[in-house]
mmCIF file of C-alpha atoms and ligand atoms in Angstrom:
data_model
loop_
_atom_site.group_PDB
_atom_site.id
_atom_site.type_symbol
_atom_site.label_atom_id
_atom_site.label_comp_id
_atom_site.label_asym_id
_atom_site.label_seq_id
_atom_site.Cartn_x
_atom_site.Cartn_y
_atom_site.Cartn_z
ATOM 1 C CA MET A 1 28.452 -108.107 -123.877
ATOM 2 C CA GLN A 2 27.220 -109.387 -127.216
ATOM 3 C CA GLN A 3 24.611 -112.121 -126.663
ATOM 4 C CA ILE A 4 23.664 -113.616 -130.048
ATOM 5 C CA TRP A 5 25.824 -115.120 -132.822
ATOM 6 C CA THR A 6 24.913 -116.763 -136.092
ATOM 7 C CA GLY A 7 26.720 -119.480 -138.024
ATOM 8 C CA GLY A 8 25.391 -121.650 -140.854
ATOM 9 C CA ASP A 9 21.687 -122.307 -140.238
ATOM 10 C CA LEU A 10 21.929 -121.704 -136.493
ATOM 11 C CA THR A 11 21.838 -118.898 -133.969
ATOM 12 C CA PHE A 12 23.618 -119.214 -130.632
ATOM 13 C CA SER A 13 22.336 -117.113 -127.755
ATOM 14 C CA TYR A 14 23.273 -117.061 -124.085
ATOM 15 C CA CYS A 15 20.831 -119.392 -122.329
ATOM 16 C CA THR A 16 17.992 -117.766 -120.362
ATOM 17 C CA VAL A 17 15.183 -119.090 -118.129
ATOM 18 C CA GLN A 18 12.875 -118.951 -121.171
ATOM 19 C CA ASP A 19 14.958 -121.743 -122.727
ATOM 20 C CA LEU A 20 14.611 -124.085 -119.731
ATOM 21 C CA PRO A 21 11.358 -125.838 -120.762
ATOM 22 C CA GLU A 22 12.861 -126.854 -124.134
ATOM 23 C CA ILE A 23 16.182 -127.895 -122.550
ATOM 24 C CA SER A 24 14.265 -129.902 -119.928
ATOM 25 C CA ARG A 25 12.157 -131.672 -122.569
ATOM 26 C CA MET A 26 15.343 -132.622 -124.426
ATOM 27 C CA LEU A 27 17.180 -133.873 -121.321
ATOM 28 C CA ALA A 28 14.174 -135.954 -120.254
ATOM 29 C CA LYS A 29 14.685 -138.196 -123.322
ATOM 30 C CA GLU A 30 16.355 -141.567 -123.031
ATOM 31 C CA SER A 31 17.673 -141.145 -126.609
ATOM 32 C CA VAL A 32 19.481 -137.889 -125.817
ATOM 33 C CA CYS A 33 20.958 -139.184 -122.542
ATOM 34 C CA ARG A 34 22.011 -142.586 -123.865
ATOM 35 C CA TRP A 35 25.722 -141.747 -123.915
ATOM 36 C CA MET A 36 25.753 -139.411 -120.960
ATOM 37 C CA PHE A 37 26.575 -140.318 -117.357
ATOM 38 C CA PHE A 38 23.528 -138.382 -116.150
ATOM 39 C CA GLY A 39 19.859 -138.451 -117.088
ATOM 40 C CA PRO A 40 17.221 -138.806 -118.289
ATOM 41 C CA ASN A 41 16.384 -135.917 -115.950
ATOM 42 C CA THR A 42 13.228 -134.500 -114.482
ATOM 43 C CA ALA A 43 12.472 -130.838 -115.240
ATOM 44 C CA GLU A 44 13.385 -130.016 -111.614
ATOM 45 C CA VAL A 45 16.833 -131.600 -111.907
ATOM 46 C CA THR A 46 17.527 -129.831 -115.207
ATOM 47 C CA ARG A 47 16.358 -126.513 -113.784
ATOM 48 C CA SER A 48 18.469 -126.899 -110.643
ATOM 49 C CA TYR A 49 21.559 -127.518 -112.786
ATOM 50 C CA PHE A 50 21.012 -124.710 -115.312
ATOM 51 C CA LEU A 51 19.479 -121.970 -113.150
ATOM 52 C CA PRO A 52 22.663 -121.119 -111.184
ATOM 53 C CA LEU A 53 24.596 -121.018 -114.469
ATOM 54 C CA ILE A 54 22.023 -118.674 -116.017
ATOM 55 C CA GLU A 55 21.948 -116.460 -112.927
ATOM 56 C CA GLY A 56 25.749 -116.298 -112.893
ATOM 57 C CA MET A 57 25.837 -115.225 -116.547
ATOM 58 C CA GLU A 58 23.112 -112.625 -116.024
ATOM 59 C CA ALA A 59 24.913 -111.185 -112.975
ATOM 60 C CA ALA A 60 28.092 -110.862 -115.043
ATOM 61 C CA PHE A 61 26.203 -109.044 -117.837
ATOM 62 C CA ARG A 62 24.648 -106.626 -115.323
ATOM 63 C CA GLU A 63 28.068 -105.892 -113.851
ATOM 64 C CA GLY A 64 29.699 -105.531 -117.285
ATOM 65 C CA ARG A 65 31.934 -108.583 -116.746
ATOM 66 C CA THR A 66 32.615 -111.567 -118.994
ATOM 67 C CA PRO A 67 30.834 -114.575 -117.426
ATOM 68 C CA ASP A 68 32.870 -117.516 -116.120
ATOM 69 C CA CYS A 69 30.507 -120.058 -117.748
ATOM 70 C CA HIS A 70 29.184 -119.695 -121.301
ATOM 71 C CA VAL A 71 25.993 -121.694 -121.864
ATOM 72 C CA PHE A 72 24.316 -121.248 -125.249
ATOM 73 C CA THR A 73 21.002 -122.241 -126.772
ATOM 74 C CA ALA A 74 21.151 -123.192 -130.458
ATOM 75 C CA ARG A 75 18.131 -122.502 -132.662
ATOM 76 C CA ILE A 76 17.336 -122.656 -136.361
ATOM 77 C CA ARG A 77 18.109 -119.181 -137.599
ATOM 78 C CA HIS A 78 15.010 -118.682 -139.772
ATOM 79 C CA SER A 79 12.359 -120.360 -137.592
ATOM 80 C CA GLY A 80 13.673 -120.036 -134.032
ATOM 81 C CA GLU A 81 13.110 -123.766 -133.544
ATOM 82 C CA PHE A 82 15.056 -125.202 -130.593
ATOM 83 C CA VAL A 83 17.982 -127.400 -131.653
ATOM 84 C CA GLY A 84 19.947 -127.889 -128.453
ATOM 85 C CA GLN A 85 22.517 -126.399 -126.161
ATOM 86 C CA CYS A 86 26.269 -126.121 -125.963
ATOM 87 C CA ALA A 87 28.605 -124.739 -123.361
ATOM 88 C CA LEU A 88 32.104 -123.748 -122.342
ATOM 89 C CA LEU A 89 32.836 -124.291 -118.656
ATOM 90 C CA PRO A 90 36.020 -122.962 -117.036
ATOM 91 C CA VAL A 91 38.725 -125.307 -115.785
ATOM 92 C CA ASP A 92 39.706 -124.596 -112.166
ATOM 93 C CA PHE A 93 43.043 -122.798 -111.714
ATOM 94 C CA SER A 94 43.603 -122.669 -115.466
ATOM 95 C CA PRO A 95 42.537 -119.348 -117.017
ATOM 96 C CA GLY A 96 41.815 -119.609 -120.736
ATOM 97 C CA SER A 97 41.094 -123.349 -120.531
ATOM 98 C CA TYR A 98 37.516 -124.636 -120.948
ATOM 99 C CA LEU A 99 35.562 -127.896 -120.967
ATOM 100 C CA ILE A 100 33.218 -128.183 -123.946
ATOM 101 C CA GLY A 101 29.743 -129.742 -123.898
ATOM 102 C CA TYR A 102 26.898 -130.116 -126.396
ATOM 103 C CA GLN A 103 23.481 -131.799 -126.440
ATOM 104 C CA LEU A 104 21.152 -131.699 -129.420
ATOM 105 C CA ASP A 105 17.523 -132.766 -129.502
ATOM 106 C CA ASP A 106 17.053 -135.967 -131.505
ATOM 107 C CA PRO A 107 15.043 -134.557 -134.463
ATOM 108 C CA HIS A 108 18.132 -132.484 -135.308
ATOM 109 C CA TRP A 109 20.780 -135.192 -135.316
ATOM 110 C CA ARG A 110 22.899 -136.022 -138.367
ATOM 111 C CA LYS A 111 22.382 -132.674 -140.096
ATOM 112 C CA GLY A 112 25.819 -131.303 -139.240
ATOM 113 C CA TYR A 113 24.530 -129.261 -136.289
ATOM 114 C CA GLY A 114 26.623 -131.115 -133.685
ATOM 115 C CA THR A 115 29.741 -130.221 -135.659
ATOM 116 C CA LEU A 116 28.507 -126.636 -136.075
ATOM 117 C CA CYS A 117 27.912 -126.322 -132.301
ATOM 118 C CA CYS A 118 31.377 -127.672 -131.524
ATOM 119 C CA ARG A 119 32.930 -125.345 -134.101
ATOM 120 C CA PHE A 120 31.040 -122.450 -132.521
ATOM 121 C CA LEU A 121 32.595 -123.360 -129.144
ATOM 122 C CA VAL A 122 36.051 -123.364 -130.770
ATOM 123 C CA TYR A 123 35.276 -119.941 -132.276
ATOM 124 C CA PHE A 124 33.977 -118.595 -129.011
ATOM 125 C CA ALA A 125 36.865 -119.895 -126.878
ATOM 126 C CA PHE A 126 39.696 -118.900 -129.181
ATOM 127 C CA VAL A 127 38.362 -115.860 -131.077
ATOM 128 C CA VAL A 128 35.929 -114.168 -128.651
ATOM 129 C CA LEU A 129 37.528 -115.153 -125.301
ATOM 130 C CA ASP A 130 41.115 -115.498 -126.545
ATOM 131 C CA GLY A 131 41.439 -118.776 -124.614
ATOM 132 C CA HIS A 132 44.249 -121.231 -125.254
ATOM 133 C CA ARG A 133 42.923 -124.768 -124.610
ATOM 134 C CA LEU A 134 39.718 -126.782 -124.950
ATOM 135 C CA ASN A 135 39.028 -130.081 -123.188
ATOM 136 C CA GLY A 136 36.495 -132.605 -124.445
ATOM 137 C CA ASP A 137 35.473 -135.996 -123.153
ATOM 138 C CA THR A 138 32.983 -138.681 -124.012
ATOM 139 C CA VAL A 139 32.109 -142.324 -123.476
ATOM 140 C CA ALA A 140 34.519 -144.300 -125.636
ATOM 141 C CA ASP A 141 31.696 -146.003 -127.597
ATOM 142 C CA HIS A 142 30.014 -142.696 -128.503
ATOM 143 C CA ALA A 143 31.071 -142.593 -132.156
ATOM 144 C CA ALA A 144 29.087 -139.444 -133.028
ATOM 145 C CA SER A 145 30.597 -137.284 -130.278
ATOM 146 C CA ARG A 146 34.120 -138.506 -131.012
ATOM 147 C CA ARG A 147 33.631 -137.736 -134.691
ATOM 148 C CA VAL A 148 32.254 -134.255 -133.927
ATOM 149 C CA MET A 149 35.387 -133.418 -131.928
ATOM 150 C CA GLU A 150 37.735 -134.947 -134.484
ATOM 151 C CA LYS A 151 36.051 -132.972 -137.296
ATOM 152 C CA CYS A 152 36.734 -129.812 -135.283
ATOM 153 C CA GLY A 153 40.429 -130.625 -134.915
ATOM 154 C CA PHE A 154 40.437 -132.098 -131.404
ATOM 155 C CA VAL A 155 43.244 -134.560 -130.717
ATOM 156 C CA PRO A 156 42.698 -137.795 -128.719
ATOM 157 C CA GLU A 157 44.738 -137.515 -125.529
ATOM 158 C CA GLY A 158 43.969 -140.679 -123.608
ATOM 159 C CA CYS A 159 41.468 -143.089 -122.141
ATOM 160 C CA GLN A 160 40.388 -143.541 -118.544
ATOM 161 C CA ARG A 161 39.161 -147.110 -118.159
ATOM 162 C CA GLY A 162 35.871 -147.835 -116.386
ATOM 163 C CA TYR A 163 35.550 -144.135 -115.516
ATOM 164 C CA TRP A 164 31.764 -143.772 -115.595
ATOM 165 C CA HIS A 165 29.263 -146.105 -113.983
ATOM 166 C CA ALA A 166 25.903 -145.667 -115.712
ATOM 167 C CA ARG A 167 23.051 -147.818 -116.965
ATOM 168 C CA GLY A 168 24.332 -150.846 -115.087
ATOM 169 C CA GLY A 169 27.821 -150.827 -116.574
ATOM 170 C CA ASP A 170 31.248 -149.226 -116.450
ATOM 171 C CA HIS A 171 32.271 -147.048 -119.370
ATOM 172 C CA ASP A 172 35.660 -145.862 -120.540
ATOM 173 C CA ARG A 173 36.108 -142.107 -120.857
ATOM 174 C CA VAL A 174 38.125 -140.825 -123.813
ATOM 175 C CA LEU A 175 39.809 -137.453 -123.489
ATOM 176 C CA TYR A 176 40.275 -134.945 -126.292
ATOM 177 C CA GLY A 177 42.110 -131.628 -126.376
ATOM 178 C CA LEU A 178 42.541 -128.718 -128.736
ATOM 179 C CA LEU A 179 45.126 -125.982 -128.279
ATOM 180 C CA LYS A 180 44.731 -122.662 -130.024
ATOM 181 C CA SER A 181 48.300 -123.220 -131.226
ATOM 182 C CA ASP A 182 47.149 -126.450 -132.983
ATOM 183 C CA LEU A 183 45.249 -124.223 -135.420
ATOM 184 C CA SER A 184 46.976 -122.397 -138.259
ATOM 185 C CA THR A 185 46.309 -118.711 -138.886
ATOM 186 C CA GLU A 186 44.220 -119.829 -141.893
ATOM 187 C CA ASP A 187 42.180 -122.245 -139.728
ATOM 188 C CA LEU A 188 41.516 -119.513 -137.173
ATOM 189 C CA SER A 189 40.467 -116.964 -139.756
ATOM 190 C CA ALA A 190 38.157 -119.540 -141.407
ATOM 191 C CA ILE A 191 36.558 -120.203 -137.997
ATOM 192 C CA ALA A 192 36.304 -116.479 -137.252
ATOM 193 C CA GLY A 193 34.660 -115.921 -140.641
ATOM 194 C CA ALA A 194 32.068 -118.648 -140.059
ATOM 195 C CA PHE A 195 30.286 -116.850 -137.192
ATOM 196 C CA THR A 196 28.855 -113.361 -136.908
ATOM 197 C CA ALA A 197 27.830 -111.418 -133.846
ATOM 198 C CA SER A 198 24.345 -109.993 -134.345
HETATM 199 C C1 LIG B 201 26.582 -136.272 -130.378
HETATM 200 C C2 LIG B 201 25.729 -135.271 -131.170
HETATM 201 C C3 LIG B 201 26.045 -133.865 -130.687
HETATM 202 C C4 LIG B 201 26.112 -135.415 -132.653
HETATM 203 O O1 LIG B 201 25.407 -134.392 -133.339
HETATM 204 P P1 LIG B 201 24.992 -134.504 -134.857
HETATM 205 O O2 LIG B 201 24.376 -133.219 -135.238
HETATM 206 O O3 LIG B 201 24.219 -135.742 -135.086
HETATM 207 O O4 LIG B 201 26.429 -134.650 -135.541
HETATM 208 P P2 LIG B 201 26.798 -134.238 -137.040
HETATM 209 O O5 LIG B 201 25.598 -134.327 -137.921
HETATM 210 O O6 LIG B 201 27.540 -132.954 -136.990
HETATM 211 O O7 LIG B 201 27.775 -135.435 -137.439
HETATM 212 C C5 LIG B 201 29.119 -135.452 -137.046
HETATM 213 C C6 LIG B 201 29.768 -136.753 -137.501
HETATM 214 O O8 LIG B 201 29.307 -137.798 -136.661
HETATM 215 C C7 LIG B 201 28.775 -138.848 -137.464
HETATM 216 N N1 LIG B 201 27.663 -139.423 -136.741
HETATM 217 C C8 LIG B 201 26.532 -138.798 -136.331
HETATM 218 N N2 LIG B 201 25.736 -139.658 -135.671
HETATM 219 C C9 LIG B 201 26.394 -140.841 -135.662
HETATM 220 C C10 LIG B 201 26.098 -142.116 -135.122
HETATM 221 N N3 LIG B 201 24.948 -142.341 -134.460
HETATM 222 N N4 LIG B 201 27.010 -143.106 -135.288
HETATM 223 C C11 LIG B 201 28.168 -142.890 -135.937
HETATM 224 N N5 LIG B 201 28.519 -141.692 -136.475
HETATM 225 C C12 LIG B 201 27.619 -140.679 -136.329
HETATM 226 C C13 LIG B 201 28.324 -138.169 -138.738
HETATM 227 O O9 LIG B 201 28.243 -139.088 -139.811
HETATM 228 C C14 LIG B 201 29.430 -137.133 -138.913
HETATM 229 O O10 LIG B 201 30.616 -137.700 -139.415
HETATM 230 P P3 LIG B 201 31.014 -137.588 -141.005
HETATM 231 O O11 LIG B 201 30.931 -136.137 -141.356
HETATM 232 O O12 LIG B 201 32.389 -138.170 -141.045
HETATM 233 O O13 LIG B 201 29.982 -138.391 -141.758
HETATM 234 C C15 LIG B 201 24.213 -135.575 -131.012
HETATM 235 O O14 LIG B 201 23.984 -136.877 -131.417
HETATM 236 C C16 LIG B 201 23.705 -135.402 -129.587
HETATM 237 O O15 LIG B 201 23.513 -134.282 -129.120
HETATM 238 N N6 LIG B 201 23.471 -136.538 -128.885
HETATM 239 C C17 LIG B 201 22.869 -136.514 -127.541
HETATM 240 C C18 LIG B 201 23.701 -135.810 -126.485
HETATM 241 C C19 LIG B 201 25.133 -136.271 -126.463
HETATM 242 O O16 LIG B 201 25.435 -137.452 -126.533
HETATM 243 N N7 LIG B 201 26.035 -135.282 -126.361
HETATM 244 C C20 LIG B 201 27.468 -135.529 -126.336
HETATM 245 C C21 LIG B 201 27.882 -135.983 -125.007
HETATM 246 S S1 LIG B 201 29.660 -136.313 -125.016
#
């Protein structure tokens, strides 16, 4: 299976063990984890979360299968500099439906890369995997993540009050969804044209 895509200034490649030190450094930061229900994490915790995902993807590639989980590392196309990671995780008992996730390292915030990562996940789910639904969620007060999803066409679908307990408080969880059928043929071809397999 194809393993690297480019879009805008970024490349997206399936995550490997070589990416783990940079992912661990990012997820050890209080700034990056501020709006997440987990973290900051030690390198061991990050490794123990990502390693089974990486091994599962690599086993699928060896066997010529499409992986169940799609975890990508985003880098600056021209320099290879680490920007962050984004992922599509399958929803149990619901083929073609995925949960999205993205985390960018703080030097790369507010440059449009969060939106580009989310758009890449839309491309990957609907164009490459021919999926039909994406699920997103975030802490209600996380304006940047909400805006990223809204810019990519996600629709607010509800709020679960006091869902997460983190950093000494309870936090509402807002739910977002995007159906492939929400996108027009023109939207889908614009998304398909924005990314190239390389
Ligand atoms: C959330 C995150 C992905 C946003 O990425 P980003 O690259 O900064 O986002 P973009 O530059 O694409 O900006 C997207 C929109 O959010 C807005 N935005 C970005 N940061 C913001 C902030 N701190 N407060 C309010 N709005 C913000 C931007 O202005 C832009 O909206 P606009 O085009 O209407 O002006 C990034 O901050 C991040 O990875 N944070 C740490 C991990 C995390 O929280 N992940 C999400 C968990 S749900």
